[in-house]
Amino acid sequence: MWPILSGILAAVALLIYLPDMFTLQSNTVQIHEADSSSAGARGPFSYADAVEHAAPSVVNIYTRTVIPNNNQSLYNDPNIQKHYNKNSNKERIQSSLGSGVILSPEGYIATNNHVISGADSIVVALKDGREATAKVVGNDPDTDLAVLKIDLPDLPGITISSSANLRVGDVALAIGNPFGVGQTVTMGIISATGRNQLGLNTYEDFIQTDAAINPGNSGGALINAKGNLVGINTAIFSRSGGSQGIGFAIPSDQAKQVMQDLIQHGRVVRGWVGVEAQEITPELAESFGLKDTKGLIIAGIFRDGPAHKAGLLPGDILLEIGGKKIINSYNSMYSVARMPPETVLPVKVWRNGEVLELEITVAERPAANESNNETDKGNG
């Protein structure tokens, strides 16, 4: 009996002091659930507030263009009419889409000029479902910007942030209507600023971003992490037609200035000095006795223009404009264009081995047909 009694006592002792040995093992898995409140669901890196702030100000733009049939005389042939529909010689309707940004509660909308160029009718669709026919207030092909106007109450104007404060690496969100699927938001960063000489516009100062921009995004908003407008999406670099991570936006500062000019004057007012310049090559620098190639040689001067009146001559070499040394012809032309007319602009020129200091009174840039093809990128 002692072996049996010893076994019973041992079992009782184990049950008392080691109860976990006799507990059935379960297959339960511990799950840590996140906070279900709205604040916890958004997470520390959500940009939902920024999108919610800006999205109502971004609109879809639909255009219709009537295209006449160029083969009407062919369809008038009775033999041809036997084989084709009688309506084949009618005009065709071409539709396209893009995006825009409401810049003010008064109904002014910024978009790209190429979105509405040549359109016979323009319809703007808001995020809240409202639609309105828009009229063109003005356009500026040199920056690929246009301003539209719609008449609707309670329009949500977007908040604009200065693009001068952008830094490479800042978060950027692109809002638009790609491929007509509806309002879409994509995210990236500011990849570069001050991009120019891309051959897209006459005046280029693009923001580069890797936020996805696709056909239909043109004219839409590029916003920062606070939901403020920093650019107008314009173009992409692509070999396939879709986004490849290189998109370009017009800075908000430039868009704001163009919009104000188009509303107030019906045109963009730009500074102009009336010269045609070309960059100096190492060979030219050596022949003129210059130490480097930082400068522009004056190849031509517009008769009775500001530069002509100030005493500049063909063959002079511009060294400084407005106290700043010349970097290249494009930057110089762009800086002059941003100056208001009647600005007195000090310049330094190299002439016959001497440095001369002159003053040019900036004038308003004339129309292209008045300025001897001054729209070329070497002119300003």
Short mmCIF file of C-alpha atoms in Angstrom, two decimals:
data_model
loop_
_atom_site.label_atom_id
_atom_site.label_comp_id
_atom_site.label_asym_id
_atom_site.label_seq_id
_atom_site.Cartn_x
_atom_site.Cartn_y
_atom_site.Cartn_z
CA MET A 1 0.00 0.00 0.00
CA TRP A 2 2.94 2.33 0.61
CA PRO A 3 3.77 2.80 -3.09
CA ILE A 4 0.14 3.68 -3.85
CA LEU A 5 -0.10 6.04 -0.89
CA SER A 6 3.20 7.74 -1.87
CA GLY A 7 1.91 8.28 -5.43
CA ILE A 8 -1.34 9.85 -4.18
CA LEU A 9 0.56 12.21 -1.84
CA ALA A 10 2.97 13.19 -4.64
CA ALA A 11 0.05 13.97 -6.99
CA VAL A 12 -1.66 16.12 -4.32
CA ALA A 13 1.60 18.02 -3.75
CA LEU A 14 2.00 18.70 -7.47
CA LEU A 15 -1.58 19.96 -7.78
CA ILE A 16 -1.05 22.37 -4.91
CA TYR A 17 2.40 23.76 -5.78
CA LEU A 18 2.59 23.33 -9.60
CA PRO A 19 -0.97 23.72 -10.94
CA ASP A 20 0.23 25.00 -14.40
CA MET A 21 1.55 21.55 -15.26
CA PHE A 22 -2.03 20.27 -15.53
CA THR A 23 -3.54 23.24 -17.42
CA LEU A 24 -4.59 22.55 -21.01
CA GLN A 25 -2.44 24.48 -23.54
CA SER A 26 -4.48 26.88 -25.76
CA ASN A 27 -3.67 28.30 -29.23
CA THR A 28 -4.77 31.85 -28.42
CA VAL A 29 -2.73 34.73 -29.96
CA GLN A 30 -2.32 38.08 -28.28
CA ILE A 31 -3.32 41.00 -30.52
CA HIS A 32 -2.51 44.60 -29.66
CA GLU A 33 -5.29 46.77 -31.08
CA ALA A 34 -4.73 50.44 -31.90
CA ASP A 35 -6.70 53.26 -30.35
CA SER A 36 -10.06 53.36 -32.12
CA SER A 37 -10.52 57.09 -31.53
CA SER A 38 -10.24 59.40 -34.53
CA ALA A 39 -6.96 60.91 -33.34
CA GLY A 40 -5.35 57.54 -32.82
CA ALA A 41 -6.61 56.18 -36.16
CA ARG A 42 -4.89 58.95 -38.13
CA GLY A 43 -1.47 58.18 -36.78
CA PRO A 44 1.41 60.58 -36.23
CA PHE A 45 2.27 60.85 -39.95
CA SER A 46 -1.15 61.18 -41.55
CA TYR A 47 -1.76 64.04 -43.96
CA ALA A 48 -5.53 63.66 -43.87
CA ASP A 49 -5.95 67.08 -42.27
CA ALA A 50 -3.91 68.72 -45.04
CA VAL A 51 -5.95 67.00 -47.74
CA GLU A 52 -9.22 67.82 -46.01
CA HIS A 53 -8.17 71.48 -45.90
CA ALA A 54 -7.13 71.75 -49.56
CA ALA A 55 -9.22 69.21 -51.50
CA PRO A 56 -12.46 71.28 -51.68
CA SER A 57 -10.51 74.02 -53.50
CA VAL A 58 -9.32 71.68 -56.29
CA VAL A 59 -11.73 71.34 -59.22
CA ASN A 60 -12.09 69.19 -62.30
CA ILE A 61 -12.11 71.00 -65.64
CA TYR A 62 -13.83 69.62 -68.73
CA THR A 63 -13.45 71.30 -72.11
CA ARG A 64 -15.15 70.82 -75.46
CA THR A 65 -13.62 71.93 -78.74
CA VAL A 66 -15.40 71.91 -82.10
CA ILE A 67 -13.07 70.65 -84.83
CA PRO A 68 -14.20 71.25 -88.41
CA ASN A 69 -13.88 68.35 -90.80
CA ASN A 70 -11.17 69.13 -93.34
CA ASN A 71 -12.44 66.57 -95.83
CA GLN A 72 -15.88 68.01 -96.48
CA SER A 73 -15.24 68.39 -100.21
CA LEU A 74 -14.33 64.71 -100.41
CA TYR A 75 -17.57 63.67 -98.72
CA ASN A 76 -19.56 65.76 -101.20
CA ASP A 77 -18.64 63.30 -103.92
CA PRO A 78 -21.78 61.19 -104.63
CA ASN A 79 -19.67 58.06 -105.14
CA ILE A 80 -18.09 58.50 -101.69
CA GLN A 81 -21.46 59.20 -100.05
CA LYS A 82 -22.71 55.77 -101.12
CA HIS A 83 -20.18 54.09 -98.85
CA TYR A 84 -20.11 56.49 -95.89
CA ASN A 85 -22.65 57.87 -93.46
CA LYS A 86 -24.19 61.14 -94.58
CA ASN A 87 -23.24 62.69 -91.23
CA SER A 88 -19.55 61.99 -91.79
CA ASN A 89 -18.91 65.53 -92.98
CA LYS A 90 -20.18 67.11 -89.79
CA GLU A 91 -17.94 68.83 -87.26
CA ARG A 92 -16.31 66.71 -84.59
CA ILE A 93 -16.36 67.44 -80.86
CA GLN A 94 -13.10 66.89 -79.00
CA SER A 95 -13.25 66.64 -75.22
CA SER A 96 -10.39 66.89 -72.76
CA LEU A 97 -9.96 67.15 -69.04
CA GLY A 98 -7.70 68.77 -66.50
CA SER A 99 -7.71 70.27 -63.04
CA GLY A 100 -7.77 73.71 -61.47
CA VAL A 101 -7.46 75.46 -58.12
CA ILE A 102 -9.89 77.98 -56.64
CA LEU A 103 -7.66 80.84 -55.58
CA SER A 104 -10.33 83.15 -54.16
CA PRO A 105 -13.93 82.99 -52.94
CA GLU A 106 -14.84 85.38 -55.78
CA GLY A 107 -14.55 82.45 -58.17
CA TYR A 108 -11.12 82.93 -59.75
CA ILE A 109 -9.52 79.64 -60.72
CA ALA A 110 -5.93 78.99 -61.74
CA THR A 111 -5.13 76.27 -64.25
CA ASN A 112 -2.72 75.56 -67.09
CA ASN A 113 -3.09 77.39 -70.37
CA HIS A 114 -2.70 74.14 -72.29
CA VAL A 115 -5.75 72.73 -70.45
CA ILE A 116 -8.16 75.35 -71.83
CA SER A 117 -6.35 76.55 -74.97
CA GLY A 118 -8.71 76.63 -77.96
CA ALA A 119 -11.69 75.35 -75.98
CA ASP A 120 -15.17 76.43 -77.08
CA SER A 121 -16.75 75.61 -73.72
CA ILE A 122 -15.32 75.02 -70.25
CA VAL A 123 -17.16 73.31 -67.40
CA VAL A 124 -15.83 73.31 -63.84
CA ALA A 125 -16.90 70.56 -61.42
CA LEU A 126 -16.41 71.09 -57.70
CA LYS A 127 -15.72 68.40 -55.12
CA ASP A 128 -19.13 69.07 -53.52
CA GLY A 129 -20.88 68.08 -56.75
CA ARG A 130 -21.68 71.55 -58.09
CA GLU A 131 -20.88 72.47 -61.69
CA ALA A 132 -20.59 75.79 -63.50
CA THR A 133 -19.62 77.11 -66.91
CA ALA A 134 -16.39 79.08 -66.72
CA LYS A 135 -15.18 82.04 -68.74
CA VAL A 136 -11.53 82.81 -69.45
CA VAL A 137 -10.32 85.93 -67.65
CA GLY A 138 -6.89 85.77 -69.25
CA ASN A 139 -4.06 83.45 -70.18
CA ASP A 140 -0.28 83.61 -70.31
CA PRO A 141 1.33 81.07 -72.66
CA ASP A 142 4.81 82.16 -71.53
CA THR A 143 4.21 80.55 -68.12
CA ASP A 144 1.46 78.13 -69.25
CA LEU A 145 -1.01 79.67 -66.80
CA ALA A 146 -4.62 80.76 -67.25
CA VAL A 147 -7.27 82.27 -65.00
CA LEU A 148 -10.94 81.24 -65.18
CA LYS A 149 -14.00 82.73 -63.46
CA ILE A 150 -17.13 80.98 -62.24
CA ASP A 151 -20.17 82.42 -60.49
CA LEU A 152 -21.16 80.25 -57.53
CA PRO A 153 -21.70 81.13 -53.87
CA ASP A 154 -19.57 79.97 -50.94
CA LEU A 155 -16.52 78.95 -52.92
CA PRO A 156 -13.61 77.54 -50.87
CA GLY A 157 -10.52 79.53 -51.82
CA ILE A 158 -7.29 77.70 -51.11
CA THR A 159 -4.68 79.02 -48.68
CA ILE A 160 -1.46 79.98 -50.48
CA SER A 161 1.99 79.51 -48.97
CA SER A 162 5.06 81.22 -50.41
CA SER A 163 7.01 78.84 -52.62
CA ALA A 164 10.19 80.72 -51.62
CA ASN A 165 10.13 78.81 -48.32
CA LEU A 166 10.27 75.36 -49.93
CA ARG A 167 13.20 73.09 -49.20
CA VAL A 168 14.32 69.97 -50.99
CA GLY A 169 12.96 67.06 -48.97
CA ASP A 170 9.74 68.76 -47.87
CA VAL A 171 6.62 66.59 -48.15
CA ALA A 172 4.46 67.44 -51.17
CA LEU A 173 0.95 66.23 -52.06
CA ALA A 174 -0.48 66.46 -55.58
CA ILE A 175 -4.27 66.75 -55.96
CA GLY A 176 -6.01 66.46 -59.32
CA ASN A 177 -8.12 64.36 -61.64
CA PRO A 178 -5.75 61.89 -63.34
CA PHE A 179 -7.19 60.08 -66.35
CA GLY A 180 -10.64 61.34 -65.32
CA VAL A 181 -11.00 58.80 -62.51
CA GLY A 182 -11.95 61.51 -60.01
CA GLN A 183 -10.12 63.58 -57.45
CA THR A 184 -6.96 61.76 -56.41
CA VAL A 185 -4.16 62.56 -53.95
CA THR A 186 -0.57 61.37 -54.37
CA MET A 187 2.39 61.98 -52.08
CA GLY A 188 6.08 62.62 -52.56
CA ILE A 189 8.70 65.19 -51.68
CA ILE A 190 10.15 68.33 -53.19
CA SER A 191 12.90 66.88 -55.37
CA ALA A 192 14.37 70.20 -56.57
CA THR A 193 13.52 73.88 -56.99
CA GLY A 194 14.37 76.45 -59.63
CA ARG A 195 14.31 74.03 -62.56
CA ASN A 196 14.59 75.91 -65.87
CA GLN A 197 15.75 75.58 -69.46
CA LEU A 198 13.56 72.50 -69.91
CA GLY A 199 12.03 73.84 -73.11
CA LEU A 200 8.49 73.82 -71.72
CA ASN A 201 7.79 77.55 -71.25
CA THR A 202 9.46 80.86 -71.97
CA TYR A 203 9.69 81.65 -68.26
CA GLU A 204 10.53 78.57 -66.20
CA ASP A 205 11.15 78.31 -62.46
CA PHE A 206 9.70 74.88 -61.80
CA ILE A 207 9.33 72.92 -58.60
CA GLN A 208 10.30 69.30 -59.22
CA THR A 209 8.48 66.60 -57.26
CA ASP A 210 8.18 62.83 -57.28
CA ALA A 211 4.52 62.95 -56.25
CA ALA A 212 2.72 61.10 -59.05
CA ILE A 213 1.40 63.50 -61.72
CA ASN A 214 -0.49 61.96 -64.63
CA PRO A 215 -2.59 63.23 -67.56
CA GLY A 216 -5.54 65.08 -66.05
CA ASN A 217 -3.47 66.40 -63.12
CA SER A 218 -2.45 69.46 -65.14
CA GLY A 219 -3.61 72.61 -63.39
CA GLY A 220 -4.14 70.84 -60.07
CA ALA A 221 -2.69 71.72 -56.69
CA LEU A 222 0.67 70.86 -55.20
CA ILE A 223 0.30 71.40 -51.44
CA ASN A 224 2.55 71.15 -48.42
CA ALA A 225 2.01 69.09 -45.26
CA LYS A 226 -0.25 71.82 -43.85
CA GLY A 227 -2.58 71.82 -46.86
CA ASN A 228 -1.38 75.14 -48.30
CA LEU A 229 -0.81 75.66 -52.02
CA VAL A 230 2.84 75.78 -53.07
CA GLY A 231 2.53 75.06 -56.80
CA ILE A 232 0.34 74.39 -59.85
CA ASN A 233 1.04 70.95 -61.36
CA THR A 234 2.01 71.37 -64.99
CA ALA A 235 4.11 68.70 -66.66
CA ILE A 236 5.94 65.41 -66.28
CA PHE A 237 9.06 63.87 -67.72
CA SER A 238 8.01 60.49 -69.02
CA ARG A 239 8.95 57.93 -71.66
CA SER A 240 5.71 56.02 -71.24
CA GLY A 241 3.14 58.81 -70.87
CA GLY A 242 2.59 58.04 -67.19
CA SER A 243 4.29 59.19 -64.03
CA GLN A 244 7.93 58.18 -63.63
CA GLY A 245 8.68 60.22 -60.55
CA ILE A 246 9.70 63.45 -62.28
CA GLY A 247 6.94 66.03 -62.23
CA PHE A 248 7.02 69.81 -62.48
CA ALA A 249 4.86 72.47 -60.86
CA ILE A 250 4.73 76.24 -61.29
CA PRO A 251 5.62 77.93 -57.96
CA SER A 252 2.76 79.55 -56.06
CA ASP A 253 4.54 82.91 -55.98
CA GLN A 254 4.68 82.99 -59.78
CA ALA A 255 1.09 81.78 -60.15
CA LYS A 256 -0.15 84.43 -57.72
CA GLN A 257 1.64 87.25 -59.58
CA VAL A 258 0.34 86.07 -62.98
CA MET A 259 -3.21 85.75 -61.64
CA GLN A 260 -3.18 89.26 -60.18
CA ASP A 261 -1.87 90.75 -63.42
CA LEU A 262 -4.42 88.93 -65.57
CA ILE A 263 -7.29 90.04 -63.34
CA GLN A 264 -6.15 93.66 -63.02
CA HIS A 265 -4.65 94.31 -66.47
CA GLY A 266 -5.85 91.50 -68.70
CA ARG A 267 -2.20 90.69 -69.40
CA VAL A 268 0.98 89.92 -67.48
CA VAL A 269 3.14 92.99 -66.92
CA ARG A 270 6.84 92.15 -67.26
CA GLY A 271 10.01 94.17 -67.20
CA TRP A 272 12.05 94.58 -70.38
CA VAL A 273 15.33 96.29 -71.27
CA GLY A 274 15.45 95.54 -74.99
CA VAL A 275 18.63 93.56 -75.56
CA GLU A 276 19.55 90.31 -77.24
CA ALA A 277 22.35 88.59 -75.39
CA GLN A 278 24.31 85.40 -75.61
CA GLU A 279 26.46 83.59 -73.11
CA ILE A 280 30.23 83.92 -73.22
CA THR A 281 32.26 80.91 -74.25
CA PRO A 282 35.82 80.34 -72.97
CA GLU A 283 37.11 81.40 -76.39
CA LEU A 284 35.18 84.69 -76.26
CA ALA A 285 36.32 85.33 -72.69
CA GLU A 286 39.93 84.90 -73.74
CA SER A 287 39.55 87.20 -76.74
CA PHE A 288 38.00 89.94 -74.55
CA GLY A 289 40.60 89.53 -71.82
CA LEU A 290 38.10 88.30 -69.21
CA LYS A 291 39.11 86.04 -66.34
CA ASP A 292 36.00 83.85 -66.56
CA THR A 293 32.82 83.26 -68.57
CA LYS A 294 30.47 84.92 -66.06
CA GLY A 295 28.81 87.48 -68.29
CA LEU A 296 26.66 88.09 -71.36
CA ILE A 297 27.74 89.63 -74.62
CA ILE A 298 25.23 92.07 -76.11
CA ALA A 299 24.52 90.75 -79.60
CA GLY A 300 21.76 93.23 -80.44
CA ILE A 301 19.85 96.16 -79.01
CA PHE A 302 16.23 97.09 -79.69
CA ARG A 303 16.09 100.55 -81.27
CA ASP A 304 14.85 103.23 -78.83
CA GLY A 305 14.49 100.59 -76.12
CA PRO A 306 15.61 101.08 -72.51
CA ALA A 307 19.11 99.69 -73.09
CA HIS A 308 19.58 101.84 -76.20
CA LYS A 309 18.55 104.97 -74.30
CA ALA A 310 20.92 104.08 -71.43
CA GLY A 311 23.90 103.93 -73.78
CA LEU A 312 24.54 100.20 -74.13
CA LEU A 313 26.19 99.15 -77.40
CA PRO A 314 26.42 95.88 -79.31
CA GLY A 315 29.58 94.14 -78.22
CA ASP A 316 29.33 95.30 -74.60
CA ILE A 317 29.62 92.55 -72.01
CA LEU A 318 27.15 92.59 -69.14
CA LEU A 319 28.89 91.69 -65.90
CA GLU A 320 26.26 92.60 -63.30
CA ILE A 321 22.54 93.38 -63.27
CA GLY A 322 20.98 95.00 -60.23
CA GLY A 323 24.11 94.42 -58.18
CA LYS A 324 24.16 90.69 -58.89
CA LYS A 325 26.73 88.94 -61.03
CA ILE A 326 25.54 87.28 -64.22
CA ILE A 327 24.99 83.52 -63.91
CA ASN A 328 23.47 82.76 -67.31
CA SER A 329 21.22 84.41 -69.89
CA TYR A 330 18.07 82.68 -68.67
CA ASN A 331 18.37 83.76 -65.04
CA SER A 332 19.16 87.31 -66.12
CA MET A 333 16.16 87.50 -68.43
CA TYR A 334 13.89 86.07 -65.75
CA SER A 335 15.10 88.51 -63.09
CA VAL A 336 14.49 91.45 -65.43
CA ALA A 337 11.03 90.17 -66.32
CA ARG A 338 10.04 90.16 -62.65
CA MET A 339 10.91 93.83 -62.22
CA PRO A 340 8.05 96.34 -62.47
CA PRO A 341 8.29 98.97 -65.23
CA GLU A 342 10.02 102.25 -64.29
CA THR A 343 12.50 100.40 -62.06
CA VAL A 344 15.95 101.96 -62.31
CA LEU A 345 18.33 99.07 -62.88
CA PRO A 346 22.10 99.57 -62.33
CA VAL A 347 24.30 97.49 -64.60
CA LYS A 348 28.02 96.95 -65.05
CA VAL A 349 29.44 96.40 -68.54
CA TRP A 350 32.86 95.64 -69.94
CA ARG A 351 33.76 97.85 -72.89
CA ASN A 352 37.18 98.22 -74.50
CA GLY A 353 38.97 96.90 -71.45
CA GLU A 354 37.12 99.10 -68.96
CA VAL A 355 34.24 98.53 -66.55
CA LEU A 356 31.40 101.04 -66.99
CA GLU A 357 28.46 101.57 -64.66
CA LEU A 358 25.18 102.51 -66.34
CA GLU A 359 21.53 102.78 -65.31
CA ILE A 360 18.63 101.38 -67.32
CA THR A 361 15.02 102.38 -66.71
CA VAL A 362 13.05 99.17 -67.10
CA ALA A 363 10.06 99.35 -69.47
CA GLU A 364 7.08 97.07 -69.91
CA ARG A 365 7.74 94.19 -72.22
CA PRO A 366 6.01 94.88 -75.55
CA ALA A 367 3.96 92.38 -77.51
CA ALA A 368 5.95 89.77 -79.38
CA ASN A 369 5.32 91.35 -82.76
CA GLU A 370 6.65 94.69 -81.51
CA SER A 371 9.90 93.53 -79.96
CA ASN A 372 11.73 91.97 -82.90
CA ASN A 373 11.17 88.37 -81.84
CA GLU A 374 12.02 89.23 -78.24
CA THR A 375 10.38 86.06 -76.96
CA ASP A 376 13.59 84.17 -77.70
CA LYS A 377 15.17 82.98 -74.47
CA GLY A 378 18.30 85.08 -75.00
CA ASN A 379 16.27 88.30 -75.08
CA GLY A 380 15.02 90.45 -72.26
#
